[in-house]
JSON list of C-alpha atoms in Angstrom, two decimals:
[
{"chain": "Q", "resi": 177, "resn": "MET", "atom": "CA", "xyz": [0.12, 0.01, -0.34]},
{"chain": "Q", "resi": 178, "resn": "GLU", "atom": "CA", "xyz": [1.45, 3.74, -0.82]},
{"chain": "Q", "resi": 179, "resn": "ILE", "atom": "CA", "xyz": [0.05, 6.18, 0.67]},
{"chain": "Q", "resi": 180, "resn": "PRO", "atom": "CA", "xyz": [2.41, 10.04, -0.26]},
{"chain": "Q", "resi": 181, "resn": "ILE", "atom": "CA", "xyz": [2.52, 12.02, 2.41]},
{"chain": "Q", "resi": 182, "resn": "GLN", "atom": "CA", "xyz": [4.26, 15.35, 3.19]},
{"chain": "Q", "resi": 183, "resn": "SER", "atom": "CA", "xyz": [6.03, 16.25, 5.13]},
{"chain": "Q", "resi": 184, "resn": "SER", "atom": "CA", "xyz": [5.89, 18.50, 8.79]},
{"chain": "Q", "resi": 185, "resn": "TYR", "atom": "CA", "xyz": [10.19, 17.44, 8.59]},
{"chain": "Q", "resi": 186, "resn": "PRO", "atom": "CA", "xyz": [12.44, 18.96, 7.49]},
{"chain": "Q", "resi": 187, "resn": "LYS", "atom": "CA", "xyz": [11.27, 22.44, 7.02]},
{"chain": "Q", "resi": 188, "resn": "LYS", "atom": "CA", "xyz": [11.68, 21.47, 3.15]},
{"chain": "Q", "resi": 189, "resn": "ARG", "atom": "CA", "xyz": [8.92, 20.18, 1.48]},
{"chain": "Q", "resi": 190, "resn": "VAL", "atom": "CA", "xyz": [9.40, 16.31, 0.84]},
{"chain": "Q", "resi": 191, "resn": "GLU", "atom": "CA", "xyz": [7.27, 13.25, -0.50]},
{"chain": "Q", "resi": 192, "resn": "CYS", "atom": "CA", "xyz": [7.00, 10.68, 1.93]},
{"chain": "Q", "resi": 193, "resn": "PHE", "atom": "CA", "xyz": [6.39, 7.22, 1.15]},
{"chain": "Q", "resi": 194, "resn": "VAL", "atom": "CA", "xyz": [3.92, 4.99, 4.07]},
{"chain": "Q", "resi": 195, "resn": "GLY", "atom": "CA", "xyz": [4.55, 1.70, 3.71]},
{"chain": "Q", "resi": 196, "resn": "ILE", "atom": "CA", "xyz": [2.61, -1.66, 5.11]},
{"chain": "Q", "resi": 197, "resn": "ALA", "atom": "CA", "xyz": [3.91, -5.21, 6.45]},
{"chain": "Q", "resi": 198, "resn": "PRO", "atom": "CA", "xyz": [3.99, -6.77, 4.87]},
{"chain": "Q", "resi": 199, "resn": "THR", "atom": "CA", "xyz": [7.16, -5.09, 2.65]},
{"chain": "Q", "resi": 200, "resn": "ASP", "atom": "CA", "xyz": [10.83, -6.00, 4.00]},
{"chain": "Q", "resi": 201, "resn": "VAL", "atom": "CA", "xyz": [13.81, -2.76, 5.36]},
{"chain": "Q", "resi": 202, "resn": "VAL", "atom": "CA", "xyz": [16.82, -3.99, 5.68]},
{"chain": "Q", "resi": 203, "resn": "PHE", "atom": "CA", "xyz": [19.79, -2.37, 7.85]},
{"chain": "Q", "resi": 204, "resn": "SER", "atom": "CA", "xyz": [21.98, -4.92, 6.95]},
{"chain": "Q", "resi": 205, "resn": "GLU", "atom": "CA", "xyz": [22.49, -8.37, 5.10]},
{"chain": "Q", "resi": 206, "resn": "HIS", "atom": "CA", "xyz": [21.27, -10.18, 8.32]},
{"chain": "Q", "resi": 207, "resn": "ASP", "atom": "CA", "xyz": [18.84, -7.35, 10.62]},
{"chain": "Q", "resi": 208, "resn": "VAL", "atom": "CA", "xyz": [15.33, -7.43, 7.89]},
{"chain": "Q", "resi": 209, "resn": "VAL", "atom": "CA", "xyz": [12.54, -6.58, 9.94]},
{"chain": "Q", "resi": 210, "resn": "GLN", "atom": "CA", "xyz": [8.89, -6.50, 8.57]},
{"chain": "Q", "resi": 211, "resn": "PRO", "atom": "CA", "xyz": [7.65, -3.24, 10.44]},
{"chain": "Q", "resi": 212, "resn": "ASP", "atom": "CA", "xyz": [3.65, -2.89, 10.52]},
{"chain": "Q", "resi": 213, "resn": "VAL", "atom": "CA", "xyz": [3.36, 0.55, 9.83]},
{"chain": "Q", "resi": 214, "resn": "PHE", "atom": "CA", "xyz": [6.52, 2.80, 8.88]},
{"chain": "Q", "resi": 215, "resn": "VAL", "atom": "CA", "xyz": [7.45, 6.68, 6.74]},
{"chain": "Q", "resi": 216, "resn": "VAL", "atom": "CA", "xyz": [10.21, 6.86, 4.91]},
{"chain": "Q", "resi": 217, "resn": "CYS", "atom": "CA", "xyz": [10.60, 10.58, 3.02]},
{"chain": "Q", "resi": 218, "resn": "ASP", "atom": "CA", "xyz": [14.73, 10.06, 1.22]},
{"chain": "Q", "resi": 219, "resn": "GLN", "atom": "CA", "xyz": [13.38, 8.33, -2.25]},
{"chain": "Q", "resi": 220, "resn": "LYS", "atom": "CA", "xyz": [16.55, 7.23, -2.14]},
{"chain": "Q", "resi": 221, "resn": "LYS", "atom": "CA", "xyz": [15.95, 4.30, -0.04]},
{"chain": "Q", "resi": 222, "resn": "ILE", "atom": "CA", "xyz": [12.99, 2.92, -1.55]},
{"chain": "Q", "resi": 223, "resn": "THR", "atom": "CA", "xyz": [13.17, 0.22, -4.52]},
{"chain": "Q", "resi": 224, "resn": "GLU", "atom": "CA", "xyz": [11.01, -1.89, -5.87]},
{"chain": "Q", "resi": 225, "resn": "ALA", "atom": "CA", "xyz": [12.02, -4.88, -2.97]},
{"chain": "Q", "resi": 226, "resn": "ASN", "atom": "CA", "xyz": [12.21, -3.14, -0.29]},
{"chain": "Q", "resi": 227, "resn": "ILE", "atom": "CA", "xyz": [13.27, -0.38, 2.18]},
{"chain": "Q", "resi": 228, "resn": "GLN", "atom": "CA", "xyz": [17.08, 0.46, 2.27]},
{"chain": "Q", "resi": 229, "resn": "SER", "atom": "CA", "xyz": [18.57, 1.29, 5.70]},
{"chain": "Q", "resi": 230, "resn": "SER", "atom": "CA", "xyz": [15.91, 2.88, 8.09]},
{"chain": "Q", "resi": 231, "resn": "PRO", "atom": "CA", "xyz": [12.52, 4.31, 8.01]},
{"chain": "Q", "resi": 232, "resn": "ASP", "atom": "CA", "xyz": [12.50, 8.04, 9.93]},
{"chain": "Q", "resi": 233, "resn": "LEU", "atom": "CA", "xyz": [8.87, 6.72, 11.32]},
{"chain": "Q", "resi": 234, "resn": "ILE", "atom": "CA", "xyz": [8.06, 2.72, 12.23]},
{"chain": "Q", "resi": 235, "resn": "MET", "atom": "CA", "xyz": [5.14, 2.51, 13.64]},
{"chain": "Q", "resi": 236, "resn": "GLU", "atom": "CA", "xyz": [4.39, -1.22, 15.54]},
{"chain": "Q", "resi": 237, "resn": "VAL", "atom": "CA", "xyz": [0.93, -3.26, 16.46]},
{"chain": "Q", "resi": 238, "resn": "LEU", "atom": "CA", "xyz": [1.16, -4.77, 19.67]},
{"chain": "Q", "resi": 239, "resn": "SER", "atom": "CA", "xyz": [-0.21, -8.36, 20.17]},
{"chain": "Q", "resi": 240, "resn": "PRO", "atom": "CA", "xyz": [0.35, -10.63, 22.28]},
{"chain": "Q", "resi": 241, "resn": "ALA", "atom": "CA", "xyz": [2.23, -13.01, 20.03]},
{"chain": "Q", "resi": 242, "resn": "THR", "atom": "CA", "xyz": [4.70, -10.11, 19.47]},
{"chain": "Q", "resi": 243, "resn": "SER", "atom": "CA", "xyz": [5.06, -7.99, 22.29]},
{"chain": "Q", "resi": 244, "resn": "LEU", "atom": "CA", "xyz": [7.97, -8.52, 23.80]},
{"chain": "Q", "resi": 245, "resn": "LYS", "atom": "CA", "xyz": [9.95, -8.96, 20.39]},
{"chain": "Q", "resi": 246, "resn": "ASP", "atom": "CA", "xyz": [8.25, -5.99, 19.64]},
{"chain": "Q", "resi": 247, "resn": "LYS", "atom": "CA", "xyz": [8.92, -3.57, 22.43]},
{"chain": "Q", "resi": 248, "resn": "ARG", "atom": "CA", "xyz": [12.44, -5.62, 23.29]},
{"chain": "Q", "resi": 249, "resn": "GLU", "atom": "CA", "xyz": [14.82, -6.84, 20.00]},
{"chain": "Q", "resi": 250, "resn": "LYS", "atom": "CA", "xyz": [13.34, -4.43, 17.43]},
{"chain": "Q", "resi": 251, "resn": "LYS", "atom": "CA", "xyz": [13.20, -1.63, 19.81]},
{"chain": "Q", "resi": 252, "resn": "ASN", "atom": "CA", "xyz": [17.20, -2.16, 20.00]},
{"chain": "Q", "resi": 253, "resn": "LEU", "atom": "CA", "xyz": [17.39, -2.66, 16.42]},
{"chain": "Q", "resi": 254, "resn": "TYR", "atom": "CA", "xyz": [15.88, 0.50, 15.25]},
{"chain": "Q", "resi": 255, "resn": "GLU", "atom": "CA", "xyz": [18.12, 2.33, 17.70]},
{"chain": "Q", "resi": 256, "resn": "LYS", "atom": "CA", "xyz": [21.28, 0.74, 16.19]},
{"chain": "Q", "resi": 257, "resn": "TYR", "atom": "CA", "xyz": [20.47, 1.76, 12.93]},
{"chain": "Q", "resi": 258, "resn": "GLY", "atom": "CA", "xyz": [19.01, 5.29, 13.03]},
{"chain": "Q", "resi": 259, "resn": "VAL", "atom": "CA", "xyz": [14.96, 4.92, 12.54]},
{"chain": "Q", "resi": 260, "resn": "LYS", "atom": "CA", "xyz": [14.34, 8.05, 13.95]},
{"chain": "Q", "resi": 261, "resn": "GLU", "atom": "CA", "xyz": [10.86, 7.30, 15.39]},
{"chain": "Q", "resi": 262, "resn": "TYR", "atom": "CA", "xyz": [9.61, 4.14, 16.45]},
{"chain": "Q", "resi": 263, "resn": "ASN", "atom": "CA", "xyz": [5.92, 3.86, 18.28]},
{"chain": "Q", "resi": 264, "resn": "LYS", "atom": "CA", "xyz": [4.30, 0.67, 19.35]},
{"chain": "Q", "resi": 265, "resn": "ARG", "atom": "CA", "xyz": [0.83, 0.85, 19.34]},
{"chain": "Q", "resi": 266, "resn": "SER", "atom": "CA", "xyz": [-1.94, -1.38, 21.70]},
{"chain": "Q", "resi": 267, "resn": "ARG", "atom": "CA", "xyz": [-5.44, -1.87, 21.26]},
{"chain": "Q", "resi": 268, "resn": "PHE", "atom": "CA", "xyz": [-5.87, 1.00, 23.83]},
{"chain": "Q", "resi": 269, "resn": "ASN", "atom": "CA", "xyz": [-2.87, 3.31, 22.41]},
{"chain": "Q", "resi": 270, "resn": "VAL", "atom": "CA", "xyz": [0.66, 4.63, 21.92]},
{"chain": "Q", "resi": 271, "resn": "HIS", "atom": "CA", "xyz": [3.30, 4.24, 22.96]},
{"chain": "Q", "resi": 272, "resn": "GLY", "atom": "CA", "xyz": [6.02, 6.45, 21.28]},
{"chain": "Q", "resi": 273, "resn": "SER", "atom": "CA", "xyz": [9.61, 5.94, 21.64]},
{"chain": "Q", "resi": 274, "resn": "ARG", "atom": "CA", "xyz": [12.50, 9.77, 20.85]},
{"chain": "Q", "resi": 275, "resn": "LEU", "atom": "CA", "xyz": [15.11, 7.63, 19.44]},
{"chain": "Q", "resi": 276, "resn": "LYS", "atom": "CA", "xyz": [18.40, 9.05, 19.56]},
{"chain": "Q", "resi": 277, "resn": "SER", "atom": "CA", "xyz": [18.47, 11.98, 16.07]},
{"chain": "Q", "resi": 278, "resn": "PRO", "atom": "CA", "xyz": [18.97, 15.27, 17.22]},
{"chain": "Q", "resi": 279, "resn": "ASN", "atom": "CA", "xyz": [16.10, 16.06, 14.61]},
{"chain": "Q", "resi": 280, "resn": "SER", "atom": "CA", "xyz": [13.91, 14.06, 15.79]},
{"chain": "Q", "resi": 281, "resn": "LEU", "atom": "CA", "xyz": [9.41, 14.75, 16.11]},
{"chain": "Q", "resi": 282, "resn": "LEU", "atom": "CA", "xyz": [7.90, 12.13, 18.62]},
{"chain": "Q", "resi": 283, "resn": "ILE", "atom": "CA", "xyz": [4.54, 11.87, 16.58]},
{"chain": "Q", "resi": 284, "resn": "LYS", "atom": "CA", "xyz": [1.14, 9.90, 19.07]},
{"chain": "Q", "resi": 285, "resn": "GLY", "atom": "CA", "xyz": [-1.99, 9.39, 17.99]}
]
Protein backbone atom coordinates (compact mmCIF):
# COMPACT_ATOMS: atom_id res chain seq x y z
CA MET A 1 0.00 0.00 0.00
CA GLU A 2 1.37 3.38 -0.97
CA ILE A 3 0.15 6.65 0.53
CA PRO A 4 2.17 9.73 -0.33
CA ILE A 5 2.22 12.28 2.52
CA GLN A 6 3.76 15.67 3.03
CA SER A 7 6.28 15.73 5.86
CA SER A 8 6.35 18.63 8.27
CA TYR A 9 10.02 17.88 8.90
CA PRO A 10 12.63 18.61 7.78
CA LYS A 11 11.76 22.25 7.20
CA LYS A 12 11.65 21.92 3.43
CA ARG A 13 8.69 20.17 1.77
CA VAL A 14 9.44 16.46 1.23
CA GLU A 15 7.34 13.69 -0.34
CA CYS A 16 7.25 10.68 1.98
CA PHE A 17 6.27 7.07 1.37
CA VAL A 18 4.04 5.20 3.82
CA GLY A 19 4.44 1.42 3.70
CA ILE A 20 2.98 -1.56 5.51
CA ALA A 21 3.97 -5.17 6.19
CA PRO A 22 4.95 -7.44 4.53
CA THR A 23 7.48 -5.02 3.01
CA ASP A 24 11.09 -5.80 3.95
CA VAL A 25 13.18 -3.09 5.58
CA VAL A 26 16.82 -4.08 5.07
CA PHE A 27 19.27 -2.66 7.61
CA SER A 28 22.04 -5.15 6.79
CA GLU A 29 22.49 -8.61 5.29
CA HIS A 30 21.48 -10.16 8.62
CA ASP A 31 19.04 -7.51 9.93
CA VAL A 32 15.80 -7.50 7.92
CA VAL A 33 12.40 -6.67 9.46
CA GLN A 34 8.82 -6.11 8.33
CA PRO A 35 7.35 -3.30 10.44
CA ASP A 36 3.57 -3.02 10.56
CA VAL A 37 3.64 0.59 9.31
CA PHE A 38 6.59 2.80 8.31
CA VAL A 39 7.36 6.16 6.70
CA VAL A 40 10.36 6.85 4.45
CA CYS A 41 11.11 10.43 3.36
CA ASP A 42 14.35 9.69 1.45
CA GLN A 43 13.37 8.41 -2.00
CA LYS A 44 16.86 6.89 -2.50
CA LYS A 45 16.04 4.26 0.17
CA ILE A 46 13.01 2.95 -1.74
CA THR A 47 13.48 0.12 -4.24
CA GLU A 48 10.92 -2.07 -5.99
CA ALA A 49 11.94 -5.02 -3.81
CA ASN A 50 12.34 -3.41 -0.37
CA ILE A 51 13.41 -0.44 1.72
CA GLN A 52 17.18 -0.03 2.03
CA SER A 53 18.23 1.46 5.39
CA SER A 54 16.24 3.16 8.14
CA PRO A 55 12.73 4.55 7.74
CA ASP A 56 12.00 7.90 9.40
CA LEU A 57 9.10 6.48 11.42
CA ILE A 58 8.11 2.94 12.37
CA MET A 59 4.89 1.88 14.08
CA GLU A 60 4.32 -1.64 15.43
CA VAL A 61 0.89 -2.92 16.42
CA LEU A 62 1.38 -4.94 19.60
CA SER A 63 -0.19 -8.36 19.94
CA PRO A 64 0.34 -11.01 22.61
CA ALA A 65 2.39 -13.07 20.13
CA THR A 66 4.78 -10.25 19.11
CA SER A 67 4.70 -7.74 21.97
CA LEU A 68 7.93 -8.76 23.69
CA LYS A 69 9.89 -8.88 20.41
CA ASP A 70 8.52 -5.48 19.31
CA LYS A 71 9.30 -3.83 22.67
CA ARG A 72 12.81 -5.21 23.08
CA GLU A 73 14.49 -6.74 20.03
CA LYS A 74 13.02 -4.53 17.35
CA LYS A 75 13.33 -1.34 19.44
CA ASN A 76 17.05 -2.06 19.99
CA LEU A 77 17.53 -2.80 16.29
CA TYR A 78 15.72 0.41 15.27
CA GLU A 79 17.85 2.46 17.63
CA LYS A 80 21.05 0.78 16.40
CA TYR A 81 20.26 1.67 12.77
CA GLY A 82 19.07 5.25 13.38
CA VAL A 83 15.29 5.09 13.05
CA LYS A 84 14.15 8.57 14.14
CA GLU A 85 10.78 7.61 15.61
CA TYR A 86 9.36 4.32 16.87
CA ASN A 87 5.79 3.94 18.11
CA LYS A 88 4.14 0.91 19.61
CA ARG A 89 0.37 0.73 19.33
CA SER A 90 -1.86 -1.42 21.52
CA ARG A 91 -5.63 -1.60 21.48
CA PHE A 92 -5.83 1.16 24.07
CA ASN A 93 -3.01 3.64 23.48
CA VAL A 94 0.11 4.66 21.60
CA HIS A 95 3.56 4.63 23.17
CA GLY A 96 6.06 6.89 21.39
CA SER A 97 9.79 6.47 21.74
CA ARG A 98 12.16 9.24 20.76
CA LEU A 99 15.22 7.42 19.51
CA LYS A 100 18.72 8.86 19.33
CA SER A 101 18.35 11.38 16.52
CA PRO A 102 18.93 15.14 16.86
CA ASN A 103 16.17 15.95 14.34
CA SER A 104 13.50 13.60 15.63
CA LEU A 105 9.86 14.52 16.11
CA LEU A 106 7.72 12.48 18.49
CA ILE A 107 4.39 11.59 16.93
CA LYS A 108 1.45 10.44 19.04
CA GLY A 109 -2.00 9.60 17.81
